[in-house]
Tab-separated table of C-alpha atoms in Angstrom:
chain	number	residue	atom	x	y	z
N	51	MET	CA	103.791	202.804	94.069
N	52	ASN	CA	105.024	205.858	92.135
N	53	LEU	CA	106.915	204.601	89.097
N	54	HIS	CA	109.412	206.320	86.805
N	55	VAL	CA	109.848	204.687	83.404
N	56	LEU	CA	111.758	205.463	80.235
N	57	LEU	CA	110.217	204.971	76.787
N	58	VAL	CA	112.654	204.760	73.882
N	59	GLU	CA	110.548	204.898	70.713
N	60	ASP	CA	111.162	206.667	67.390
N	61	ASP	CA	107.473	206.821	66.395
N	62	TYR	CA	106.523	210.196	67.874
N	63	ASP	CA	102.763	209.685	67.544
N	64	LEU	CA	102.885	206.334	69.325
N	65	ALA	CA	105.272	207.712	71.944
N	66	ALA	CA	102.993	210.665	72.671
N	67	SER	CA	100.025	208.326	73.169
N	68	LEU	CA	101.970	206.013	75.482
N	69	VAL	CA	103.424	208.844	77.564
N	70	GLU	CA	99.986	210.444	77.945
N	71	TYR	CA	98.365	207.154	78.970
N	72	LEU	CA	101.060	206.185	81.472
N	73	GLU	CA	101.070	209.600	83.098
N	74	LEU	CA	97.279	209.439	83.458
N	75	GLU	CA	97.999	206.263	85.436
N	76	ASN	CA	100.387	208.229	87.688
N	77	ILE	CA	103.527	206.824	86.066
N	78	THR	CA	106.209	209.371	85.223
N	79	CYS	CA	107.427	208.637	81.702
N	80	ASP	CA	110.516	210.112	80.036
N	81	HIS	CA	110.888	209.748	76.272
N	82	ALA	CA	113.866	209.336	73.951
N	83	ALA	CA	113.499	209.051	70.167
N	84	ASN	CA	116.620	206.967	69.571
N	85	GLY	CA	118.824	204.493	71.379
N	86	LEU	CA	121.753	206.829	71.999
N	87	HIS	CA	119.543	209.405	73.682
N	88	GLY	CA	117.951	206.606	75.671
N	89	LEU	CA	121.389	205.457	76.838
N	90	GLU	CA	122.218	208.991	77.969
N	91	LEU	CA	118.999	209.216	79.988
N	92	THR	CA	119.707	205.902	81.747
N	93	GLN	CA	123.069	207.321	82.814
N	94	GLN	CA	121.413	210.433	84.234
N	95	ASN	CA	118.354	208.925	85.937
N	96	GLN	CA	117.194	205.878	87.864
N	97	TYR	CA	114.211	204.127	86.244
N	98	ASP	CA	111.895	201.382	87.460
N	99	VAL	CA	111.255	199.964	83.963
N	100	LEU	CA	112.658	200.590	80.476
N	101	LEU	CA	110.346	200.364	77.438
N	102	LEU	CA	112.451	199.839	74.328
N	103	ASP	CA	111.404	199.749	70.690
N	104	VAL	CA	113.515	197.288	68.700
N	105	MET	CA	113.957	199.126	65.400
N	106	MET	CA	115.372	202.597	66.077
N	107	PRO	CA	117.959	204.941	64.543
N	108	LYS	CA	121.494	205.379	65.937
N	109	MET	CA	121.170	202.418	68.325
N	110	ASP	CA	118.456	199.753	68.177
N	111	GLY	CA	116.665	198.387	71.214
N	112	LEU	CA	118.609	195.122	71.317
N	113	SER	CA	121.958	196.920	71.204
N	114	LEU	CA	120.800	199.343	73.888
N	115	CYS	CA	119.690	196.517	76.170
N	116	ASP	CA	122.954	194.651	75.578
N	117	THR	CA	124.987	197.770	76.390
N	118	LEU	CA	123.055	198.405	79.593
N	119	ARG	CA	123.477	194.836	80.819
N	120	LYS	CA	127.209	194.894	80.097
N	121	ASP	CA	127.396	198.138	82.095
N	122	GLY	CA	125.755	196.413	85.049
N	123	VAL	CA	122.342	198.094	84.718
N	124	ASP	CA	119.703	195.606	85.898
N	125	THR	CA	116.570	197.732	85.334
N	126	PRO	CA	113.755	195.556	83.899
N	127	VAL	CA	113.375	195.880	80.118
N	128	LEU	CA	110.084	195.488	78.259
N	129	MET	CA	110.750	195.250	74.523
N	130	LEU	CA	108.098	196.740	72.217
N	131	THR	CA	108.204	195.268	68.723
N	132	ALA	CA	106.180	194.185	65.726
N	133	ARG	CA	108.610	191.290	65.209
N	134	ASP	CA	107.107	188.233	66.867
N	135	THR	CA	109.066	185.238	65.569
N	136	LEU	CA	110.764	182.847	67.976
N	137	ASP	CA	114.188	183.921	66.677
N	138	ASP	CA	113.350	187.558	67.432
N	139	LYS	CA	112.369	186.686	70.983
N	140	ILE	CA	115.473	184.550	71.495
N	141	ALA	CA	117.623	187.460	70.293
N	142	GLY	CA	115.940	189.738	72.810
N	143	PHE	CA	116.193	187.408	75.761
N	144	SER	CA	119.831	186.669	74.945
N	145	VAL	CA	120.760	190.323	75.562
N	146	GLY	CA	118.835	190.541	78.825
N	147	THR	CA	115.278	191.511	77.878
N	148	ASP	CA	112.795	190.694	80.654
N	149	ASP	CA	109.547	190.704	78.666
N	150	TYR	CA	108.131	191.220	75.176
N	151	LEU	CA	105.030	193.093	74.019
N	152	ILE	CA	104.023	192.676	70.397
N	153	LYS	CA	102.689	195.691	68.481
N	154	PRO	CA	99.888	196.587	68.194
N	155	PHE	CA	99.006	196.095	71.845
N	156	ALA	CA	96.305	197.218	74.241
N	157	LEU	CA	97.326	200.059	76.536
N	158	LYS	CA	95.892	198.174	79.499
N	159	GLU	CA	98.206	195.236	78.794
N	160	LEU	CA	101.191	197.590	78.653
N	161	LEU	CA	100.218	198.993	82.039
N	162	ILE	CA	99.833	195.530	83.567
N	163	ARG	CA	103.246	194.414	82.304
N	164	VAL	CA	104.982	197.595	83.439
N	165	ARG	CA	103.563	197.282	86.950
N	166	ALA	CA	104.401	193.572	87.087
N	167	LEU	CA	108.037	194.187	86.130
N	168	ALA	CA	108.341	197.032	88.612
N	169	LYS	CA	106.794	194.968	91.395
N	170	ARG	CA	109.086	192.053	90.670
N	171	ARG	CA	112.110	194.315	90.930
N	172	SER	CA	110.941	196.096	94.082
N	173	SER	CA	110.514	192.745	95.818
N	174	GLN	CA	114.184	191.964	95.208
N	175	SER	CA	116.947	193.178	97.492
N	176	ARG	CA	118.372	196.529	96.435
N	177	LYS	CA	121.866	195.783	97.668
N	178	TYR	CA	125.191	195.986	95.872
N	179	THR	CA	128.331	194.246	97.109
N	180	VAL	CA	131.931	194.665	95.956
N	181	ALA	CA	134.478	192.784	98.079
N	182	ASN	CA	133.683	193.850	101.681
N	183	LEU	CA	131.786	196.986	100.597
N	184	GLU	CA	127.987	196.876	100.685
N	185	LEU	CA	125.458	199.507	99.592
N	186	ASP	CA	121.826	199.223	100.663
N	187	THR	CA	119.868	201.520	98.357
N	188	GLU	CA	116.651	201.094	100.326
N	189	ALA	CA	118.116	202.120	103.680
N	190	LEU	CA	120.663	204.459	102.033
N	191	ILE	CA	123.471	202.909	104.051
N	192	ALA	CA	127.009	202.081	102.922
N	193	ARG	CA	129.155	199.688	104.940
N	194	ARG	CA	132.669	198.400	104.527
N	195	ASP	CA	133.819	195.430	106.534
N	196	GLY	CA	130.621	195.818	108.538
N	197	LYS	CA	131.355	199.423	109.505
N	198	ALA	CA	128.928	202.165	108.445
N	199	LEU	CA	130.431	204.881	106.223
N	200	VAL	CA	129.234	208.426	106.871
N	201	LEU	CA	128.787	209.905	103.390
N	202	THR	CA	127.456	213.197	102.089
N	203	PRO	CA	124.669	213.029	99.442
N	204	THR	CA	127.240	213.738	96.719
N	205	GLU	CA	129.600	211.030	97.970
N	206	TRP	CA	126.707	208.564	98.126
N	207	LYS	CA	125.772	209.256	94.491
N	208	LEU	CA	129.362	208.852	93.356
N	209	LEU	CA	129.833	205.598	95.250
N	210	LEU	CA	126.494	204.236	94.040
N	211	GLU	CA	127.412	204.950	90.411
N	212	LEU	CA	130.798	203.270	90.823
N	213	THR	CA	129.240	200.278	92.597
N	214	ARG	CA	126.417	199.820	90.075
N	215	HIS	CA	128.935	199.595	87.241
N	216	SER	CA	131.647	197.604	89.052
N	217	PRO	CA	133.962	196.146	87.790
N	218	GLN	CA	133.528	198.331	84.685
N	219	VAL	CA	135.236	201.705	84.275
N	220	VAL	CA	133.038	204.754	84.892
N	221	THR	CA	134.080	207.855	82.973
N	222	ARG	CA	134.295	211.285	84.550
N	223	GLU	CA	131.423	212.369	82.330
N	224	GLN	CA	129.214	209.521	83.608
N	225	LEU	CA	129.947	210.404	87.209
N	226	MET	CA	129.246	214.086	86.673
N	227	ARG	CA	125.943	213.334	84.938
N	228	ALA	CA	124.926	210.944	87.718
N	229	VAL	CA	125.534	213.596	90.390
N	230	TRP	CA	124.952	216.960	88.757
N	231	GLY	CA	122.928	216.137	85.633
N	232	ASP	CA	123.246	218.867	83.014
N	233	ASP	CA	124.666	221.360	85.549
N	234	THR	CA	128.345	220.858	84.775
N	235	PRO	CA	130.460	221.641	87.861
N	236	GLU	CA	133.845	223.373	87.880
N	237	SER	CA	136.680	221.275	86.486
N	238	ASN	CA	138.192	220.321	89.858
N	239	THR	CA	134.901	219.667	91.686
N	240	LEU	CA	134.782	215.962	90.839
N	241	LYS	CA	138.444	215.543	91.818
N	242	VAL	CA	137.790	217.111	95.241
N	243	HIS	CA	134.739	214.918	95.932
N	244	MET	CA	136.524	211.749	94.782
N	245	HIS	CA	139.423	212.536	97.124
N	246	LYS	CA	137.001	212.904	100.046
N	247	LEU	CA	135.230	209.690	99.055
N	248	ARG	CA	138.518	207.783	99.028
N	249	GLN	CA	139.310	209.066	102.519
N	250	LYS	CA	136.152	207.321	103.757
N	251	VAL	CA	135.972	204.221	101.557
N	252	ASP	CA	139.646	203.270	101.237
N	253	LYS	CA	141.942	205.037	103.714
N	254	PRO	CA	140.726	203.283	106.908
N	255	PHE	CA	141.066	199.853	105.308
N	256	LYS	CA	143.961	197.673	104.180
N	257	THR	CA	142.874	197.176	100.573
N	258	PRO	CA	141.854	200.127	98.364
N	259	LEU	CA	138.879	199.578	96.069
N	260	ILE	CA	138.760	202.834	94.077
N	261	THR	CA	141.296	203.187	91.285
N	262	THR	CA	141.872	206.145	88.970
N	263	LEU	CA	142.563	205.290	85.346
N	264	PRO	CA	144.168	208.366	83.722
N	265	ARG	CA	142.257	209.643	80.671
N	266	HIS	CA	139.557	207.014	81.273
N	267	GLY	CA	137.854	207.510	84.619
N	268	PHE	CA	137.448	205.519	87.813
N	269	VAL	CA	136.791	201.898	88.682
N	270	LEU	CA	135.614	200.178	91.854
N	271	ARG	CA	136.781	196.577	92.119
N	272	ASN	CA	138.687	194.250	94.389
N	273	ASP	CA	142.319	193.170	94.157
N	274	ASP	CA	141.581	189.918	92.332
N	275	GLU	CA	139.703	191.778	89.593
N	276	LYS	CA	142.420	194.425	89.299
N	277	ASN	CA	145.077	191.799	88.773
N	278	SER	CA	143.069	189.530	86.488
């Protein structure tokens, strides 16, 4: 199983050692030195496991984990910390942490925990459902009301990003990063692709799911959530 993990750690020496070790074990490891950069990377890439230090500048690990969970990101989180009191662990689990590893730790134990979290996630269904819309990320199939939607790769990425974050608002910047990364498209490119996506996801059906929020972005949610 080829894994892609993100390490968010402000100790550069420790981070370099962990990245080197994990990549020797055939695990691709991205690194961010603070929580805000880590948040940006999670919006640009799909990871199998997130390794978060607790004490970091700009945004600490607990705040980062809390933000990700509120945004609908369910990627397993392994918290790396020297703080090992029960209260510390309760604080971590309360924001959605999946596991804790107390510093200093053996590299082999880190590897075992990373693989265990990734395996646990891969054994779960990779399906997202919003109203009568379903995305199967394993089969790369989108269906609405049981009917398969024929999407281009760009439309699939846009719909997946909207579905992953539903019922939260997804900004234009988030959508552009999810699809094009750092290669910023022309100003009207996103508008054109969103129009085409709506023609496939909403137009053939009675109830639209995609809503534009001027100056904010887009949201995918059902009628009950829109009116609540």
